[in-house]
PDB file of C-alpha atoms in Angstrom:
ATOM      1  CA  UNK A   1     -21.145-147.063 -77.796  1.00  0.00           C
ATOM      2  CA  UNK A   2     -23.745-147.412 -74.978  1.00  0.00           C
ATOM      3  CA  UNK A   3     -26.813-147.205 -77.105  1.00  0.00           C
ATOM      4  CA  UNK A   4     -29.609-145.490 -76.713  1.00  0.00           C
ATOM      5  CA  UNK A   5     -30.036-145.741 -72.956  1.00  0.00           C
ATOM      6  CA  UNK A   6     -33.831-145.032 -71.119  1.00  0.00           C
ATOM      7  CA  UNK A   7     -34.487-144.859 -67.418  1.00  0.00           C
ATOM      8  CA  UNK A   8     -35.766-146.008 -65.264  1.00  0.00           C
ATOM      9  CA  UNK A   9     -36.920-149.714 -67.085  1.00  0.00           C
ATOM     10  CA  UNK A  10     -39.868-150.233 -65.141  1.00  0.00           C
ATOM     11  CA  UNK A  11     -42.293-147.389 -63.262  1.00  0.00           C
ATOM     12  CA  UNK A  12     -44.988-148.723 -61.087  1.00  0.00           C
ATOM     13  CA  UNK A  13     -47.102-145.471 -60.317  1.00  0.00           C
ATOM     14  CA  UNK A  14     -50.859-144.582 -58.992  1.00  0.00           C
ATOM     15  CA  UNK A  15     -53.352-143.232 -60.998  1.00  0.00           C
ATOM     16  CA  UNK A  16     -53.194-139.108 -60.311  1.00  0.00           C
ATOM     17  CA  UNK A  17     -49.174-139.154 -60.083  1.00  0.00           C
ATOM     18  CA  UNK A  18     -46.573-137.569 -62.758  1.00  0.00           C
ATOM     19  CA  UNK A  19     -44.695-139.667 -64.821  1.00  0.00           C
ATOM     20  CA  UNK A  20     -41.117-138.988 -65.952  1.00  0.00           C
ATOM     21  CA  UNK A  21     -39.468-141.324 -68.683  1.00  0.00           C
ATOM     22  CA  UNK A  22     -35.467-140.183 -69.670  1.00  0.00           C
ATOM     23  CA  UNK A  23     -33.966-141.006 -72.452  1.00  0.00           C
ATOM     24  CA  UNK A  24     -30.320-140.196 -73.430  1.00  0.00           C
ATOM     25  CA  UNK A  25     -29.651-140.787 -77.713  1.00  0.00           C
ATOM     26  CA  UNK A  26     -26.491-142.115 -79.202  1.00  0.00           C
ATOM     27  CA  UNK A  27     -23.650-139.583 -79.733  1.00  0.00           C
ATOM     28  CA  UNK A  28     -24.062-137.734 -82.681  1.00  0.00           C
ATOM     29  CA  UNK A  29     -27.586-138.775 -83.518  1.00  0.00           C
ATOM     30  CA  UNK A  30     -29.771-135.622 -84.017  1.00  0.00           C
ATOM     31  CA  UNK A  31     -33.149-137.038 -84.218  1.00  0.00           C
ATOM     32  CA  UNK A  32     -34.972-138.381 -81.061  1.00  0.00           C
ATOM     33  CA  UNK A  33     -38.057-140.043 -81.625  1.00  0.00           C
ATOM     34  CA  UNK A  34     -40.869-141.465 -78.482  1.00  0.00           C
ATOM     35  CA  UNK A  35     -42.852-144.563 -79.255  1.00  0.00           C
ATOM     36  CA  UNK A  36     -45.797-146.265 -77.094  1.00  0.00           C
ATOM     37  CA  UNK A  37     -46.095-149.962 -77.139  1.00  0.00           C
ATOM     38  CA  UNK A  38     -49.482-151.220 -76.468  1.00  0.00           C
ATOM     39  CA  UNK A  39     -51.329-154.950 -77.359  1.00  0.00           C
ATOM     40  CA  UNK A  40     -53.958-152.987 -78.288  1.00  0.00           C
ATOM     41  CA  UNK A  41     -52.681-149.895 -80.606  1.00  0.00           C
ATOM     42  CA  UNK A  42     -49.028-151.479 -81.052  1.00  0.00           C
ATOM     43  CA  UNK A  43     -46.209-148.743 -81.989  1.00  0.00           C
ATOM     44  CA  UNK A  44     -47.137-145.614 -82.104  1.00  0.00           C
ATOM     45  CA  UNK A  45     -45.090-142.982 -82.637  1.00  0.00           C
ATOM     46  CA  UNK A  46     -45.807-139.485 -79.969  1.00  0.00           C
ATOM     47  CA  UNK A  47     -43.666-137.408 -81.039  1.00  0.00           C
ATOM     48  CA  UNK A  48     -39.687-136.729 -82.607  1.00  0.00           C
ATOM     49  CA  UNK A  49     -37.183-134.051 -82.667  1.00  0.00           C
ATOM     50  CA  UNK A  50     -34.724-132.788 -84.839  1.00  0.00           C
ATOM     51  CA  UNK A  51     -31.522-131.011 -83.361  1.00  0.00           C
ATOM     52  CA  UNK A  52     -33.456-130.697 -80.172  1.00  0.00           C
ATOM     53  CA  UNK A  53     -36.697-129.264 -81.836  1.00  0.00           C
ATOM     54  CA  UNK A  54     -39.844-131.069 -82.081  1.00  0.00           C
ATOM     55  CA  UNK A  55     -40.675-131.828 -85.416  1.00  0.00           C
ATOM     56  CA  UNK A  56     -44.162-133.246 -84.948  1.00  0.00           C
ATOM     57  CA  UNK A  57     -46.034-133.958 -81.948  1.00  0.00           C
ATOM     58  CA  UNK A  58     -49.198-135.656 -83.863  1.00  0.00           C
ATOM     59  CA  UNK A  59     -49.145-138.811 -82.075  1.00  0.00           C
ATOM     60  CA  UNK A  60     -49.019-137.406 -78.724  1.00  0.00           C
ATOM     61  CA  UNK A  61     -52.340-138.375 -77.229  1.00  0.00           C
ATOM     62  CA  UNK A  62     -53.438-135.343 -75.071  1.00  0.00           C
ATOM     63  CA  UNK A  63     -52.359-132.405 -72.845  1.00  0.00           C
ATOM     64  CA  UNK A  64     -50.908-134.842 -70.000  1.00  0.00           C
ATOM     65  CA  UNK A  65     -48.221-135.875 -71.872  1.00  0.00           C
ATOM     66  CA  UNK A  66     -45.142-133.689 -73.039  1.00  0.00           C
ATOM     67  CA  UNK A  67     -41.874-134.207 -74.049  1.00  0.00           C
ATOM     68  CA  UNK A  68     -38.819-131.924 -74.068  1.00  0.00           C
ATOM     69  CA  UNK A  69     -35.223-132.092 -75.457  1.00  0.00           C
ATOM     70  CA  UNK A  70     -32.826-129.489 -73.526  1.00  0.00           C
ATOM     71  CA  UNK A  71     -29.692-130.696 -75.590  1.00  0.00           C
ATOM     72  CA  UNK A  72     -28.686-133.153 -77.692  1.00  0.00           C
ATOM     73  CA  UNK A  73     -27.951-135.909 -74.879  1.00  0.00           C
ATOM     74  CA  UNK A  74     -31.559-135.599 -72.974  1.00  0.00           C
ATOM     75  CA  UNK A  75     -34.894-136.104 -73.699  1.00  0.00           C
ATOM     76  CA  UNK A  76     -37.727-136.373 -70.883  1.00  0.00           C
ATOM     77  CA  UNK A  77     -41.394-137.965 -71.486  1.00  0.00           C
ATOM     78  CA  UNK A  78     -44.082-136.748 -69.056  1.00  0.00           C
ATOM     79  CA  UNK A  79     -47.225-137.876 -67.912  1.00  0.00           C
ATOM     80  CA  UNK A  80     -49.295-135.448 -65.785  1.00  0.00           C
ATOM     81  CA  UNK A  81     -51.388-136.641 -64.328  1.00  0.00           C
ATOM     82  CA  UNK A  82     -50.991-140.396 -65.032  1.00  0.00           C
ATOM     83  CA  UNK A  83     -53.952-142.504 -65.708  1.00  0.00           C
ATOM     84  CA  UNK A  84     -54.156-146.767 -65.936  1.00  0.00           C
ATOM     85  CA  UNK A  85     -55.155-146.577 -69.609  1.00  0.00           C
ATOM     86  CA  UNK A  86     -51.501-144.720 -70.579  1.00  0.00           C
ATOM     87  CA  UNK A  87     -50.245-148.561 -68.812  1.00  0.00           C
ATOM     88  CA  UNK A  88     -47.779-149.264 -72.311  1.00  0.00           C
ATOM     89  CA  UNK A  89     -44.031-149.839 -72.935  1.00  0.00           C
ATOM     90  CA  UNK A  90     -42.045-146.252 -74.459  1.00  0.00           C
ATOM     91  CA  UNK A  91     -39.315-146.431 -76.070  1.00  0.00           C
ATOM     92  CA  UNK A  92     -37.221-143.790 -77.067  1.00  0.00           C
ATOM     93  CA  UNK A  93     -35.395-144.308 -80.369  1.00  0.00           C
ATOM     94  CA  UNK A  94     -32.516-142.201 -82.343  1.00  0.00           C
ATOM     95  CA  UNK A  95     -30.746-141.738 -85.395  1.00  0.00           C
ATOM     96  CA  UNK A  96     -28.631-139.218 -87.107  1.00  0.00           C
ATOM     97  CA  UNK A  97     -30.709-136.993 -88.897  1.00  0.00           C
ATOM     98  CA  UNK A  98     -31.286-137.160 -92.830  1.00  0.00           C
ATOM     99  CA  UNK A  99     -30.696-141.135 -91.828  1.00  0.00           C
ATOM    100  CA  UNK A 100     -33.708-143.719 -92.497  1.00  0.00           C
ATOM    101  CA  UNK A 101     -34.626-146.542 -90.176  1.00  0.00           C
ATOM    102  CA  UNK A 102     -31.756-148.809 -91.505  1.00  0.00           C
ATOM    103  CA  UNK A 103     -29.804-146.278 -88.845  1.00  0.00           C
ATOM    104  CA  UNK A 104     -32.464-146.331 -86.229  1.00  0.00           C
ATOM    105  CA  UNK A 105     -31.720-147.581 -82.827  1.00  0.00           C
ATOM    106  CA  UNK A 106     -33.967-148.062 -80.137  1.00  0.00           C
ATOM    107  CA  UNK A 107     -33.694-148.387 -76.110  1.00  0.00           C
ATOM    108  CA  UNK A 108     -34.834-151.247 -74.040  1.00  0.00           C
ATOM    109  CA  UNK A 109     -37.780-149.194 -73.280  1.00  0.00           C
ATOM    110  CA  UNK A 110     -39.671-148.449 -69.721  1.00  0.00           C
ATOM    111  CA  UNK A 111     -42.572-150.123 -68.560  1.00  0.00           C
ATOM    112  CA  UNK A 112     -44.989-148.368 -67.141  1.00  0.00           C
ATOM    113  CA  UNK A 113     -47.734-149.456 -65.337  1.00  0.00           C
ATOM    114  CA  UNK A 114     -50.558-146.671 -63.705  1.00  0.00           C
ATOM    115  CA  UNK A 115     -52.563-148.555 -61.106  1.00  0.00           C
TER     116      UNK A 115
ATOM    117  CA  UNK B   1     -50.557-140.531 -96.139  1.00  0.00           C
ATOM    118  CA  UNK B   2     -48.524-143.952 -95.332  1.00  0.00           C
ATOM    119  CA  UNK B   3     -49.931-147.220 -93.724  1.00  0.00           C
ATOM    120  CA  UNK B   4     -48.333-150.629 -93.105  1.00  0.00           C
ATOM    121  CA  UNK B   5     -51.003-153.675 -92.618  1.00  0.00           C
ATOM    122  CA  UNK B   6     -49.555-156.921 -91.175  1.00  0.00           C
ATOM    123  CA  UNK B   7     -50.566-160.258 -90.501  1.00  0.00           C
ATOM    124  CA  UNK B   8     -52.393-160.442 -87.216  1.00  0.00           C
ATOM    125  CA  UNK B   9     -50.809-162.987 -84.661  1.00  0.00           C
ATOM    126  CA  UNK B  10     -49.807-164.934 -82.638  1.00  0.00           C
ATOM    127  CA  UNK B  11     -48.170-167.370 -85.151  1.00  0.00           C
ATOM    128  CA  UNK B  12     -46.793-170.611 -83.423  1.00  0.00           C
ATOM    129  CA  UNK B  13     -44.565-173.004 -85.341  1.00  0.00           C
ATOM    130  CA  UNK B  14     -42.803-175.947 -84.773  1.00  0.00           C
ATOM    131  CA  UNK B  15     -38.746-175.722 -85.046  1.00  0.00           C
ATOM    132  CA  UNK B  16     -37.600-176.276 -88.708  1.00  0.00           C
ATOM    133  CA  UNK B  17     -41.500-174.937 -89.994  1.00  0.00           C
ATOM    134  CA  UNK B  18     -41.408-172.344 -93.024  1.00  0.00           C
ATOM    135  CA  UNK B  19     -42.154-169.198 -91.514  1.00  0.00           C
ATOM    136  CA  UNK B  20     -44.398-166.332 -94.157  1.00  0.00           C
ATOM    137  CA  UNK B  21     -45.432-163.236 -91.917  1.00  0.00           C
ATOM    138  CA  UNK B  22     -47.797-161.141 -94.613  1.00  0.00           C
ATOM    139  CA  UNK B  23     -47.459-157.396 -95.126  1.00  0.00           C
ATOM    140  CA  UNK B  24     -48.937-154.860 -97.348  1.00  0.00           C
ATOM    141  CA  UNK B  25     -48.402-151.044 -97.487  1.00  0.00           C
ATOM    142  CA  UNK B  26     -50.131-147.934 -98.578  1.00  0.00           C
ATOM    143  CA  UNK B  27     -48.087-145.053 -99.733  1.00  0.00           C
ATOM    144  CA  UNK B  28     -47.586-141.988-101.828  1.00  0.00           C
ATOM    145  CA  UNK B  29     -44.544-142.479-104.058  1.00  0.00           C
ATOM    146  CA  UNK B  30     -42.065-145.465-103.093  1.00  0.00           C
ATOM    147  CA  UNK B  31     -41.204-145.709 -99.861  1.00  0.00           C
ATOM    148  CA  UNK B  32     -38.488-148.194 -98.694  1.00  0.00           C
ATOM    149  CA  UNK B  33     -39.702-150.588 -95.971  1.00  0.00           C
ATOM    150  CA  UNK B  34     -38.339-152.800 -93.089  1.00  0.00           C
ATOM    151  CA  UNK B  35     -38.684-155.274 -90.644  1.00  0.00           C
ATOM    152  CA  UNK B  36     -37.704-155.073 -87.487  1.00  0.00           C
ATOM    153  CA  UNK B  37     -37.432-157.939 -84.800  1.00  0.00           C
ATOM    154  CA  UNK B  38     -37.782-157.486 -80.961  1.00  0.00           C
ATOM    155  CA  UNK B  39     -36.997-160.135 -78.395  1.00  0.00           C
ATOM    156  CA  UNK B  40     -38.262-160.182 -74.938  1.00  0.00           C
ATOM    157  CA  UNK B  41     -37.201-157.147 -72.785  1.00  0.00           C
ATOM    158  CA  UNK B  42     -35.508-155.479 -75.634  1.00  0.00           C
ATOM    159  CA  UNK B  43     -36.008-152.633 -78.462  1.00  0.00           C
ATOM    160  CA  UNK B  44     -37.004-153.002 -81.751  1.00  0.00           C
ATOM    161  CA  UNK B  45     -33.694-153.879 -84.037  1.00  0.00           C
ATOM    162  CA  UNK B  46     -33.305-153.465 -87.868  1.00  0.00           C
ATOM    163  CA  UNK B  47     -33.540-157.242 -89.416  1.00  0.00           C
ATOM    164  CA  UNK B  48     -33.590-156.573 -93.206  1.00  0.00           C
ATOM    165  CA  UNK B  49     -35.114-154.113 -96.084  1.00  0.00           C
ATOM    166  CA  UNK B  50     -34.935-153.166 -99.080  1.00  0.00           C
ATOM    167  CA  UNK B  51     -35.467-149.783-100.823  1.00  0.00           C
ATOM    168  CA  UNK B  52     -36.891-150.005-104.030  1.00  0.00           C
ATOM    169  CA  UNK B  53     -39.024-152.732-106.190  1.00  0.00           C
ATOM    170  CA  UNK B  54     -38.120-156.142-106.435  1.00  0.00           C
ATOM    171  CA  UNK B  55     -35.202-155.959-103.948  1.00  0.00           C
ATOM    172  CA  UNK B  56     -34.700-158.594-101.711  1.00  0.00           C
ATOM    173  CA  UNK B  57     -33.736-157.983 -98.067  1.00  0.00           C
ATOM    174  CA  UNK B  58     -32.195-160.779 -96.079  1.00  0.00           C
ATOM    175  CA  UNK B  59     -30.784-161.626 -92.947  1.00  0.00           C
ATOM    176  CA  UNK B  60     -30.292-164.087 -90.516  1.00  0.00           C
ATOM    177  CA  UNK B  61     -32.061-166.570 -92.860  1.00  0.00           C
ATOM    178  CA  UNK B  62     -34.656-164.116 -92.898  1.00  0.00           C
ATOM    179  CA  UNK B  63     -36.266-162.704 -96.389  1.00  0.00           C
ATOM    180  CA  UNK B  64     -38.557-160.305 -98.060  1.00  0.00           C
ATOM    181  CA  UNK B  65     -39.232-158.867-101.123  1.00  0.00           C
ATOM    182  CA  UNK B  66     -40.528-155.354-102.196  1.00  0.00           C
ATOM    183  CA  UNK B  67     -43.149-156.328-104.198  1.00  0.00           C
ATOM    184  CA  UNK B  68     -44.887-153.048-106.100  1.00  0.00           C
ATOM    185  CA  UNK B  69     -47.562-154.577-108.194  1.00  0.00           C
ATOM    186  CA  UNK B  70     -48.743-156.519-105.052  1.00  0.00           C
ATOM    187  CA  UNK B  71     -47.371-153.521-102.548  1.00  0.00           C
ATOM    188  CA  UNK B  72     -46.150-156.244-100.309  1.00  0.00           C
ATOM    189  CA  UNK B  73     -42.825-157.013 -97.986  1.00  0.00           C
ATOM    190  CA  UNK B  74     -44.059-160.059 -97.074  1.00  0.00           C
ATOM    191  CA  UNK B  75     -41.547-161.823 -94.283  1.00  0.00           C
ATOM    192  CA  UNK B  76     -40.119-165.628 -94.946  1.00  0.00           C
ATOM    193  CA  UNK B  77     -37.585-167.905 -93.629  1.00  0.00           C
ATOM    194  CA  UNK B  78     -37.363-171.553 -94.590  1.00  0.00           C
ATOM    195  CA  UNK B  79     -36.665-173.174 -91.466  1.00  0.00           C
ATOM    196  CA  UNK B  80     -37.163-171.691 -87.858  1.00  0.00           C
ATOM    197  CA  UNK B  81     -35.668-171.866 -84.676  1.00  0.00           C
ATOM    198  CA  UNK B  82     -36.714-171.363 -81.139  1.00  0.00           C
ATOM    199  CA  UNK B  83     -34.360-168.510 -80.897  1.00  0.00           C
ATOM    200  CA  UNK B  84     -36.994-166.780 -83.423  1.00  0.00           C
ATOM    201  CA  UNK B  85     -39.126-166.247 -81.121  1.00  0.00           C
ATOM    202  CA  UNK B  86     -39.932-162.474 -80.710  1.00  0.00           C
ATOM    203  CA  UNK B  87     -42.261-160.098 -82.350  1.00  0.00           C
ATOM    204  CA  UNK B  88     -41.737-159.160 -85.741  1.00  0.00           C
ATOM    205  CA  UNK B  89     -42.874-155.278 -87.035  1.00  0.00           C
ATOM    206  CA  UNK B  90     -43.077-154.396 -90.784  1.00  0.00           C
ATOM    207  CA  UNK B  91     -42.251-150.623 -91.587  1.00  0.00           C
ATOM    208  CA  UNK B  92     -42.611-148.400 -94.403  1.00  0.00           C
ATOM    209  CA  UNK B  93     -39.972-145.067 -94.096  1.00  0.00           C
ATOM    210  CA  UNK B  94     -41.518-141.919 -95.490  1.00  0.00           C
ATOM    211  CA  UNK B  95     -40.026-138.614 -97.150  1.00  0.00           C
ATOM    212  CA  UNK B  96     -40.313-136.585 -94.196  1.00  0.00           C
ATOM    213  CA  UNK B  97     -38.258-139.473 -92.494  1.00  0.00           C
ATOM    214  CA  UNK B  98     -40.843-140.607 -90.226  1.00  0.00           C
ATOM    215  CA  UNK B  99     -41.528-144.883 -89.975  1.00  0.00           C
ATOM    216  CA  UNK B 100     -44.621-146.087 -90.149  1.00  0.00           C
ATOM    217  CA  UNK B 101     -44.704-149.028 -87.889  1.00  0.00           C
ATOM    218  CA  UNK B 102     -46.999-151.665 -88.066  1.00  0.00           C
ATOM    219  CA  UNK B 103     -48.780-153.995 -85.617  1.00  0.00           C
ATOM    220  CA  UNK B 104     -46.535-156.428 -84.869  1.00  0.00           C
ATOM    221  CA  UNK B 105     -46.747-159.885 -84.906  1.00  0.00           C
ATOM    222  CA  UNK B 106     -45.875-162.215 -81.961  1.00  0.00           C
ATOM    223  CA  UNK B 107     -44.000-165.417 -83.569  1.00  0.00           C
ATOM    224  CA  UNK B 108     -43.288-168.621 -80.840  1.00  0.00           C
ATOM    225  CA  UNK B 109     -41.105-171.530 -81.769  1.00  0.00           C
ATOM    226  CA  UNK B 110     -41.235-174.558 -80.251  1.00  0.00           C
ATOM    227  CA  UNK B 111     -38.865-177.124 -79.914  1.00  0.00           C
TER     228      UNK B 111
END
């Protein structure tokens, strides 16, 4: 198995510009779940799906950010318009749902950076 | 609802030091908790837990133990190694089957 698998790994963007971060779960895992990675905040969790249906969205920090799941193998992360301060690693992590962490797996992650 | 608190870092040691990583959680009910390890470039990977009190998770040398009366998970290993260098992240799993995450904590080894 590939693992979870994000693209691209590192974004270099200007301030104003949209942001797209992919992410394509395991086989078979149902639940999709978007973390930011900051020094100062550390993981947070934006938001997570369940069988392609976001489950809650509490984390996700304003209006320019959104996330979709069109089917089970695609999730997209977007940042409209980008600004320096959403500068972070995201990671996109799955599992099969009704799992716990022990079955969570995360991607490498995409660094972003919003000059 | 759920919190995890962890020791703040960095935390350097020298190779062969005993390693304790402190971690407390808040919680309604019993959650089970985790630690997770991530190396440079990479995700976050499962290292131990344990899912109710007084279990003991290990791995890779690596222990904790749920600890209800203290609510603690603290993290320990006896004797490090410069390949232990990574950041370490305490987590507490709730019934909706969300993770609480916590800080992390940077850990660097040195020979």
């Amino acid at each position: 198995d590939a693992g979870v698998i994000q693209s691209p790994r590192h974004e270099v963007t200007e301030m104003g510009q949209e942001v797209t971060l992919r992410c394509k779960p395991i086989s078979g895992h149902n639940s999709l779940f978007w973390y930011r990675q900051t020094m100062m905040r550390g993981l947070e969790l934006l938001i997570y799906f369940n069988n392609n249906v976001p489950i809650d969205d509490s984390g996700m920090p304003e209006d320019r950010f959104s996330a979709k799941m069109p089917n089970a193998s695609f999730s997209t992360l977007k940042i409209q318009p980008s600004e320096p301060r959403d500068s972070a690693v995201y990671f996109c992590a799955s599992r099969p749902a009704g799992t716990g962490p022990e079955k969570l797996f995360f991607g490498s992650g995409t660094q972003l950076s919003v000059l | 609802g759920n919190s995890v608190t962890q020791m703040e870092g960095p935390v350097t040691l020298s190779e062969e030091a005993f390693l304790t990583i402190n971690c407390t959680y808040t919680a309604t009910g019993y959650p089970s908790l985790f630690w997770y390890v991530q190396y440079p470039g990479e995700g976050l990977q499962l290292l131990l837990k344990a899912t109710k009190a007084d279990d003991k998770g290990s791995n890779k040398g690596f222990e904790a133990t749920y600890r209800k009366e203290t609510t603690s998970f603290h993290l320990e290993k006896g004797s490090v190694q410069v390949s232990d260098s990574a950041v370490y992240f305490c987590a507490s799993n709730t019934n909706a089957g969300k993770s609480t995450f916590g800080d992390g904590t940077t850990l660097t080894v040195k020979p």
